[in-house]
Short mmCIF file of C-alpha atoms in Angstrom, two decimals:
data_model
loop_
_atom_site.label_atom_id
_atom_site.label_comp_id
_atom_site.label_asym_id
_atom_site.label_seq_id
_atom_site.Cartn_x
_atom_site.Cartn_y
_atom_site.Cartn_z
CA UNK A 1 102.56 98.07 134.51
CA UNK A 2 98.80 97.96 134.03
CA UNK A 3 97.27 95.50 131.63
CA UNK A 4 97.00 96.80 128.08
CA UNK A 5 93.50 98.23 127.49
CA UNK A 6 92.46 95.79 124.77
CA UNK A 7 93.92 92.61 126.24
CA UNK A 8 91.59 89.62 125.75
CA UNK A 9 90.07 91.34 122.71
CA UNK A 10 90.09 89.40 119.44
CA UNK A 11 89.79 91.32 116.19
CA UNK A 12 89.39 89.73 112.75
CA UNK A 13 90.96 92.00 110.16
CA UNK A 14 89.60 91.25 106.68
CA UNK A 15 90.65 94.63 105.33
CA UNK A 16 93.38 95.37 102.81
CA UNK A 17 95.26 98.47 101.69
CA UNK A 18 95.90 101.19 104.28
CA UNK A 19 92.74 102.51 105.97
CA UNK A 20 91.34 99.28 107.46
CA UNK A 21 94.74 97.77 108.31
CA UNK A 22 95.68 101.04 110.04
CA UNK A 23 92.65 100.74 112.30
CA UNK A 24 93.45 97.13 113.18
CA UNK A 25 97.10 98.00 113.82
CA UNK A 26 96.13 100.71 116.31
CA UNK A 27 94.04 98.14 118.17
CA UNK A 28 96.95 95.70 118.12
CA UNK A 29 99.27 98.37 119.55
CA UNK A 30 97.12 98.42 122.67
CA UNK A 31 96.82 94.71 123.27
CA UNK A 32 94.19 93.34 120.90
CA UNK A 33 94.86 89.96 119.31
CA UNK A 34 94.45 91.00 115.69
CA UNK A 35 94.14 88.14 113.23
CA UNK A 36 94.73 89.30 109.68
CA UNK A 37 92.49 87.15 107.47
CA UNK A 38 94.23 87.34 104.11
CA UNK A 39 93.12 85.97 100.75
CA UNK A 40 95.27 83.45 98.86
CA UNK A 41 98.23 85.39 97.50
CA UNK A 42 98.17 87.89 100.36
CA UNK A 43 96.60 91.25 101.17
CA UNK A 44 97.35 94.22 98.92
CA UNK A 45 99.33 96.08 101.59
CA UNK A 46 102.09 93.48 101.15
CA UNK A 47 102.63 94.95 97.67
CA UNK A 48 101.70 98.63 98.04
CA UNK A 49 104.57 101.03 97.38
CA UNK A 50 107.04 98.17 96.97
CA UNK A 51 105.81 96.68 100.23
CA UNK A 52 106.71 99.76 102.29
CA UNK A 53 103.18 100.05 103.68
CA UNK A 54 103.24 96.56 105.18
CA UNK A 55 105.54 97.02 108.21
CA UNK A 56 103.57 100.12 109.22
CA UNK A 57 100.03 98.70 109.02
CA UNK A 58 100.60 95.04 109.92
CA UNK A 59 102.79 95.06 113.03
CA UNK A 60 101.75 92.84 115.95
CA UNK A 61 99.16 90.96 113.89
CA UNK A 62 98.86 87.25 113.21
CA UNK A 63 98.26 86.14 109.63
CA UNK A 64 96.01 83.38 108.38
CA UNK A 65 94.95 82.66 104.81
CA UNK A 66 91.33 81.76 104.03
CA UNK A 67 89.68 81.50 100.63
CA UNK A 68 86.39 83.22 101.43
CA UNK A 69 85.14 82.58 97.90
CA UNK A 70 84.66 78.93 98.89
CA UNK A 71 81.81 77.64 101.05
CA UNK A 72 84.29 75.93 103.37
CA UNK A 73 86.22 79.17 103.72
CA UNK A 74 83.06 81.00 104.75
CA UNK A 75 82.35 78.26 107.28
CA UNK A 76 85.84 78.70 108.73
CA UNK A 77 85.30 82.44 109.15
CA UNK A 78 81.93 81.83 110.80
CA UNK A 79 83.70 79.60 113.34
CA UNK A 80 86.20 82.37 114.07
CA UNK A 81 83.41 84.92 114.47
CA UNK A 82 81.84 82.84 117.23
CA UNK A 83 84.67 83.78 119.59
CA UNK A 84 85.77 87.12 118.12
CA UNK A 85 84.97 90.53 119.57
CA UNK A 86 85.28 92.63 116.44
CA UNK A 87 85.69 92.42 112.67
CA UNK A 88 86.78 95.03 110.14
CA UNK A 89 86.66 94.86 106.34
CA UNK A 90 86.94 97.21 103.37
CA UNK A 91 84.94 95.41 100.71
CA UNK A 92 82.58 97.38 98.50
CA UNK A 93 78.92 97.50 99.56
CA UNK A 94 77.24 94.16 98.83
CA UNK A 95 80.42 92.11 98.60
CA UNK A 96 80.26 90.83 102.17
CA UNK A 97 76.68 89.71 101.54
CA UNK A 98 77.87 87.76 98.51
CA UNK A 99 80.49 86.09 100.72
CA UNK A 100 77.96 85.24 103.43
CA UNK A 101 79.83 87.54 105.82
CA UNK A 102 77.51 90.56 106.07
CA UNK A 103 76.72 92.06 109.47
CA UNK A 104 73.25 90.54 109.73
CA UNK A 105 74.59 87.02 109.11
CA UNK A 106 77.52 87.37 111.51
CA UNK A 107 75.39 89.04 114.20
CA UNK A 108 73.20 85.93 114.22
CA UNK A 109 76.34 83.93 115.00
CA UNK A 110 77.70 86.40 117.57
CA UNK A 111 75.27 89.11 118.77
CA UNK A 112 78.08 90.92 120.62
CA UNK A 113 80.21 91.36 117.50
CA UNK A 114 81.42 94.86 116.68
CA UNK A 115 81.48 94.98 112.88
CA UNK A 116 83.19 97.87 111.07
CA UNK A 117 83.15 98.56 107.36
CA UNK A 118 85.56 100.88 105.56
CA UNK A 119 84.34 101.94 102.12
CA UNK A 120 84.97 104.74 99.67
CA UNK A 121 81.61 106.48 100.02
CA UNK A 122 79.57 104.62 102.64
CA UNK A 123 76.93 101.96 102.28
CA UNK A 124 74.12 104.22 101.13
CA UNK A 125 73.77 107.40 99.10
CA UNK A 126 74.14 107.96 95.35
CA UNK A 127 77.89 107.21 95.33
CA UNK A 128 77.78 103.93 97.29
CA UNK A 129 78.82 101.74 94.35
CA UNK A 130 81.71 103.88 93.17
CA UNK A 131 85.22 102.57 93.71
CA UNK A 132 86.96 104.70 96.30
CA UNK A 133 90.63 105.33 97.05
CA UNK A 134 92.46 108.09 98.89
CA UNK A 135 93.14 110.47 95.94
CA UNK A 136 89.52 110.25 94.80
CA UNK A 137 88.35 111.30 98.26
CA UNK A 138 90.80 114.20 98.18
CA UNK A 139 89.44 115.22 94.77
CA UNK A 140 85.71 114.97 95.38
CA UNK A 141 85.77 116.56 98.85
CA UNK A 142 87.43 119.77 97.68
CA UNK A 143 90.67 119.00 99.52
CA UNK A 144 92.63 118.70 96.29
CA UNK A 145 91.15 121.97 95.04
CA UNK A 146 92.66 123.78 98.03
CA UNK A 147 96.09 122.11 97.73
CA UNK A 148 99.00 123.26 95.58
CA UNK A 149 100.21 126.50 94.03
CA UNK A 150 97.47 128.90 92.85
CA UNK A 151 98.77 129.10 89.26
CA UNK A 152 98.98 125.33 88.77
CA UNK A 153 96.63 122.34 88.74
CA UNK A 154 95.19 121.20 92.08
CA UNK A 155 97.56 118.81 93.80
CA UNK A 156 97.18 115.55 95.65
CA UNK A 157 98.57 115.53 99.18
CA UNK A 158 101.57 113.26 98.82
CA UNK A 159 100.80 110.87 101.67
CA UNK A 160 97.56 108.86 102.04
CA UNK A 161 96.18 111.20 104.67
CA UNK A 162 92.55 110.18 104.09
CA UNK A 163 93.38 106.48 104.39
CA UNK A 164 95.24 107.11 107.64
CA UNK A 165 92.53 109.39 109.02
CA UNK A 166 89.76 106.94 108.17
CA UNK A 167 91.73 104.19 109.89
CA UNK A 168 92.05 106.34 113.00
CA UNK A 169 88.32 107.12 113.02
CA UNK A 170 87.56 103.43 112.53
CA UNK A 171 89.78 102.39 115.43
CA UNK A 172 88.22 105.02 117.71
CA UNK A 173 84.72 103.89 116.70
CA UNK A 174 85.51 100.23 117.27
CA UNK A 175 86.78 100.95 120.78
CA UNK A 176 83.49 102.73 121.52
CA UNK A 177 81.60 99.77 120.07
CA UNK A 178 83.59 97.31 122.18
CA UNK A 179 82.91 99.35 125.31
CA UNK A 180 79.17 99.37 124.53
CA UNK A 181 79.13 95.63 123.81
CA UNK A 182 80.80 94.83 127.11
CA UNK A 183 78.38 97.06 128.99
CA UNK A 184 75.24 95.80 127.27
CA UNK A 185 76.06 92.50 125.55
CA UNK A 186 74.93 94.03 122.26
CA UNK A 187 77.21 94.47 119.27
CA UNK A 188 76.66 96.83 116.37
CA UNK A 189 77.61 97.76 112.85
CA UNK A 190 79.91 100.74 112.30
CA UNK A 191 80.39 102.45 108.95
CA UNK A 192 83.37 104.60 108.01
CA UNK A 193 84.22 105.98 104.60
CA UNK A 194 87.03 107.86 102.91
CA UNK A 195 84.67 110.56 101.60
CA UNK A 196 83.19 111.17 105.06
CA UNK A 197 86.69 111.54 106.52
CA UNK A 198 87.82 113.95 103.81
CA UNK A 199 84.65 116.03 104.22
CA UNK A 200 85.20 116.17 107.97
CA UNK A 201 88.72 117.46 107.41
CA UNK A 202 87.31 120.19 105.13
CA UNK A 203 84.70 121.28 107.66
CA UNK A 204 86.13 124.74 108.32
CA UNK A 205 86.42 125.40 104.57
CA UNK A 206 82.76 124.48 104.02
CA UNK A 207 81.74 126.71 106.92
CA UNK A 208 83.87 129.60 105.65
CA UNK A 209 82.24 129.29 102.24
CA UNK A 210 78.72 129.20 103.70
CA UNK A 211 79.46 132.26 105.86
CA UNK A 212 81.12 134.41 103.19
CA UNK A 213 80.09 132.97 99.84
CA UNK A 214 83.76 132.92 98.87
CA UNK A 215 85.32 129.71 97.54
CA UNK A 216 88.71 129.03 99.21
CA UNK A 217 91.51 128.98 96.67
CA UNK A 218 94.88 127.28 96.53
CA UNK A 219 97.50 129.09 98.54
CA UNK A 220 100.57 126.94 97.98
CA UNK A 221 103.02 126.88 100.84
CA UNK A 222 101.84 130.24 102.22
CA UNK A 223 98.61 131.23 103.93
CA UNK A 224 96.38 134.03 102.68
CA UNK A 225 95.33 135.02 106.17
CA UNK A 226 98.66 136.34 107.42
CA UNK A 227 102.20 137.19 106.47
CA UNK A 228 104.91 136.20 106.71
CA UNK A 229 104.08 132.55 106.31
CA UNK A 230 105.57 129.87 104.10
CA UNK A 231 108.87 128.43 102.97
CA UNK A 232 111.91 130.69 103.11
CA UNK A 233 115.45 130.04 101.95
CA UNK A 234 118.38 130.58 104.31
CA UNK A 235 122.11 130.55 103.73
CA UNK A 236 121.97 126.74 103.84
CA UNK A 237 118.60 124.95 103.89
CA UNK A 238 114.98 126.18 103.88
CA UNK A 239 112.69 126.74 106.85
CA UNK A 240 108.96 127.13 107.33
CA UNK A 241 107.96 130.28 109.21
CA UNK A 242 104.53 131.37 110.40
CA UNK A 243 103.48 134.51 112.33
CA UNK A 244 99.67 134.42 112.55
CA UNK A 245 99.45 137.17 115.17
CA UNK A 246 100.90 140.66 115.42
CA UNK A 247 102.66 139.79 118.66
CA UNK A 248 104.48 136.91 116.94
CA UNK A 249 105.54 139.21 114.11
CA UNK A 250 107.06 141.63 116.59
CA UNK A 251 108.71 138.79 118.48
CA UNK A 252 110.16 137.55 115.20
CA UNK A 253 111.63 140.94 114.30
CA UNK A 254 113.26 141.20 117.72
CA UNK A 255 114.70 137.69 117.42
CA UNK A 256 116.64 138.57 114.26
CA UNK A 257 117.41 142.15 115.36
CA UNK A 258 115.25 143.84 112.73
CA UNK A 259 113.15 146.05 115.00
CA UNK A 260 112.97 148.59 112.17
CA UNK A 261 110.41 146.39 110.42
CA UNK A 262 107.90 146.89 113.24
CA UNK A 263 107.47 150.57 112.35
CA UNK A 264 107.99 150.18 108.62
CA UNK A 265 104.72 151.44 107.04
CA UNK A 266 104.85 148.55 104.54
CA UNK A 267 104.91 145.94 107.31
CA UNK A 268 103.40 147.59 110.39
CA UNK A 269 100.19 145.51 110.34
CA UNK A 270 99.13 142.14 108.98
CA UNK A 271 96.99 143.86 106.36
CA UNK A 272 99.99 145.89 105.17
CA UNK A 273 102.22 142.81 105.13
CA UNK A 274 99.69 140.95 102.99
CA UNK A 275 99.49 143.90 100.59
CA UNK A 276 103.28 143.98 100.34
CA UNK A 277 103.94 140.27 100.60
CA UNK A 278 106.37 140.08 97.65
CA UNK A 279 108.52 142.87 99.07
CA UNK A 280 108.39 141.30 102.52
CA UNK A 281 109.43 137.89 101.19
CA UNK A 282 112.32 139.39 99.25
CA UNK A 283 113.58 141.27 102.31
CA UNK A 284 113.19 138.25 104.56
CA UNK A 285 115.14 135.96 102.26
CA UNK A 286 117.81 138.62 101.78
CA UNK A 287 118.15 138.80 105.57
CA UNK A 288 118.08 135.02 105.97
CA UNK A 289 120.95 134.49 103.50
CA UNK A 290 123.34 135.62 106.20
CA UNK A 291 122.15 132.82 108.49
CA UNK A 292 122.96 129.14 108.66
CA UNK A 293 119.61 127.35 109.03
CA UNK A 294 120.45 125.84 112.41
CA UNK A 295 121.63 129.21 113.71
CA UNK A 296 118.47 130.98 112.53
CA UNK A 297 116.16 128.32 113.94
CA UNK A 298 117.93 128.39 117.28
CA UNK A 299 117.23 132.13 117.56
CA UNK A 300 113.63 131.85 116.42
CA UNK A 301 112.75 128.86 118.60
CA UNK A 302 114.41 130.47 121.64
CA UNK A 303 112.19 133.50 121.08
CA UNK A 304 109.05 131.37 120.76
CA UNK A 305 108.56 132.08 117.06
CA UNK A 306 106.73 129.28 115.11
CA UNK A 307 109.41 127.97 112.76
CA UNK A 308 110.76 124.57 111.74
CA UNK A 309 113.16 122.88 109.36
CA UNK A 310 111.78 121.98 105.94
CA UNK A 311 113.11 118.43 105.92
CA UNK A 312 113.36 115.86 103.18
CA UNK A 313 111.90 112.40 103.75
CA UNK A 314 115.45 111.15 104.29
CA UNK A 315 116.11 113.74 106.97
CA UNK A 316 112.80 113.20 108.75
CA UNK A 317 113.25 109.41 108.66
CA UNK A 318 116.36 109.85 110.81
CA UNK A 319 115.00 112.65 113.00
CA UNK A 320 116.32 112.11 116.53
CA UNK A 321 113.13 113.45 118.13
CA UNK A 322 110.90 110.90 116.38
CA UNK A 323 113.25 108.03 117.22
CA UNK A 324 113.69 109.08 120.85
CA UNK A 325 109.90 109.12 121.32
CA UNK A 326 109.49 105.76 119.60
CA UNK A 327 107.29 107.17 116.84
CA UNK A 328 109.89 105.87 114.39
CA UNK A 329 111.96 102.77 115.03
CA UNK A 330 114.09 100.19 113.30
CA UNK A 331 112.25 96.90 112.75
CA UNK A 332 112.93 93.64 110.98
CA UNK A 333 110.79 93.22 107.88
CA UNK A 334 109.37 89.87 106.73
CA UNK A 335 112.37 89.34 104.44
CA UNK A 336 114.81 89.82 107.32
CA UNK A 337 115.93 93.31 106.33
CA UNK A 338 116.00 96.11 108.91
CA UNK A 339 113.81 99.07 107.96
CA UNK A 340 112.50 102.26 109.56
CA UNK A 341 108.81 102.03 110.41
CA UNK A 342 106.27 103.66 112.68
CA UNK A 343 105.26 102.70 116.20
CA UNK A 344 102.19 103.76 118.23
CA UNK A 345 101.49 107.44 117.47
CA UNK A 346 100.07 108.28 120.91
CA UNK A 347 101.67 108.00 124.35
CA UNK A 348 99.94 106.74 127.51
CA UNK A 349 101.38 107.12 131.01
CA UNK A 350 99.79 103.96 132.43
CA UNK A 351 98.91 101.73 129.49
CA UNK A 352 101.32 102.53 126.65
CA UNK A 353 101.07 100.89 123.29
CA UNK A 354 103.81 98.48 122.36
CA UNK A 355 105.31 96.92 119.26
CA UNK A 356 106.06 93.35 120.24
CA UNK A 357 106.36 91.65 116.89
CA UNK A 358 107.12 92.42 113.27
CA UNK A 359 104.58 92.09 110.50
CA UNK A 360 103.84 88.40 109.87
CA UNK A 361 104.62 86.16 106.95
CA UNK A 362 101.62 85.33 104.80
CA UNK A 363 99.63 82.60 106.58
CA UNK A 364 102.27 82.31 109.31
CA UNK A 365 99.68 81.63 112.02
CA UNK A 366 97.00 79.72 110.10
CA UNK A 367 97.45 76.38 111.88
CA UNK A 368 97.95 77.96 115.30
CA UNK A 369 94.87 80.16 115.08
CA UNK A 370 92.61 77.42 113.77
CA UNK A 371 93.77 75.13 116.58
CA UNK A 372 93.02 77.85 119.14
CA UNK A 373 89.52 78.21 117.70
CA UNK A 374 88.78 74.50 118.07
CA UNK A 375 89.66 72.98 114.71
CA UNK A 376 91.21 69.53 115.09
CA UNK A 377 94.37 68.47 113.26
CA UNK A 378 92.59 66.32 110.67
CA UNK A 379 90.20 69.14 109.74
CA UNK A 380 93.07 71.59 109.40
CA UNK A 381 94.96 69.13 107.20
CA UNK A 382 91.91 68.65 104.98
CA UNK A 383 91.37 72.40 104.64
CA UNK A 384 95.04 72.80 103.74
CA UNK A 385 94.87 70.04 101.16
CA UNK A 386 91.82 71.66 99.57
CA UNK A 387 93.46 75.12 99.60
CA UNK A 388 90.64 76.53 101.67
CA UNK A 389 93.31 77.78 104.07
CA UNK A 390 97.05 78.15 103.58
CA UNK A 391 100.24 78.47 105.56
CA UNK A 392 103.87 79.11 104.52
#
């Protein structure tokens, strides 16, 4: 098997939460030696959602603990930067300068360093000093306005989609920066932000508004552009069905042996189906009550109709497809318990990502990493005694 793409790449991960750690985890999946530089007490992802975030955003990393609020701690990080290829953090604008770890300072130490910041709103602009987290980005971008049922308050998307997306953009950008540095010997600073990611996701909505002058409204589980679409009850469990084109509508009617609907003047075109959506939904669900969900889906999928199970988290966590592909897997958590967690989300034919190790204990690799970076035993002992660095 070919060498993993990011082998011999060292990344210092100073980030906490979800977005930054997600980026560093993606790099670790493909061979980077990611050193999680945690503060005393540990990074926040160890505690987020009862610790459930940690196995998903910290796999295959090594953990060291450095008190960057101390001068000696800053000196330790500077030593690590000398031989690192990349660094990622998610401190607010100005904080890294206060710590003596801003890009300009670190680039003097290592001109080839790829330095990535993850912030709420970016490092310039009128919102730069605002605190930023995933739901705020959903709210201010308009994403929340478009989510939920039309007769209720706007709704937050339940998972941290903006955190995850920003982490993906950050990882992609860092790979480009690493490629450039190896070609030219010149590093660079990369900025990502939650607001920029959310706005990028909303691009088609902004364009639609600018073209038509109409503000997109909440549509709930359905879609205003075509019918049928949305969640439908069956004789057992619900499904999601979508027929965005007339040909798919006709294919759907054939699949459930309701060819009469094709010529029904209420449903003969998408425009008519939208006008008569309530009647259509009532007739669909009346028809579906005679079906077991698995039976109905088998017919629809065989006919090439876009439909899927509406699964609970419990059901999806045990989905055989996700486990067979390695997207979900059973791993051992830091406390020794076996949990379900994610693996690399993309598949490569020649250089696949791997999960070789579980998320680390806090400071598990402090002594090992410092030794690798040239610290002698007496210096490490002194730093430990002074609580500049820590290990279990």
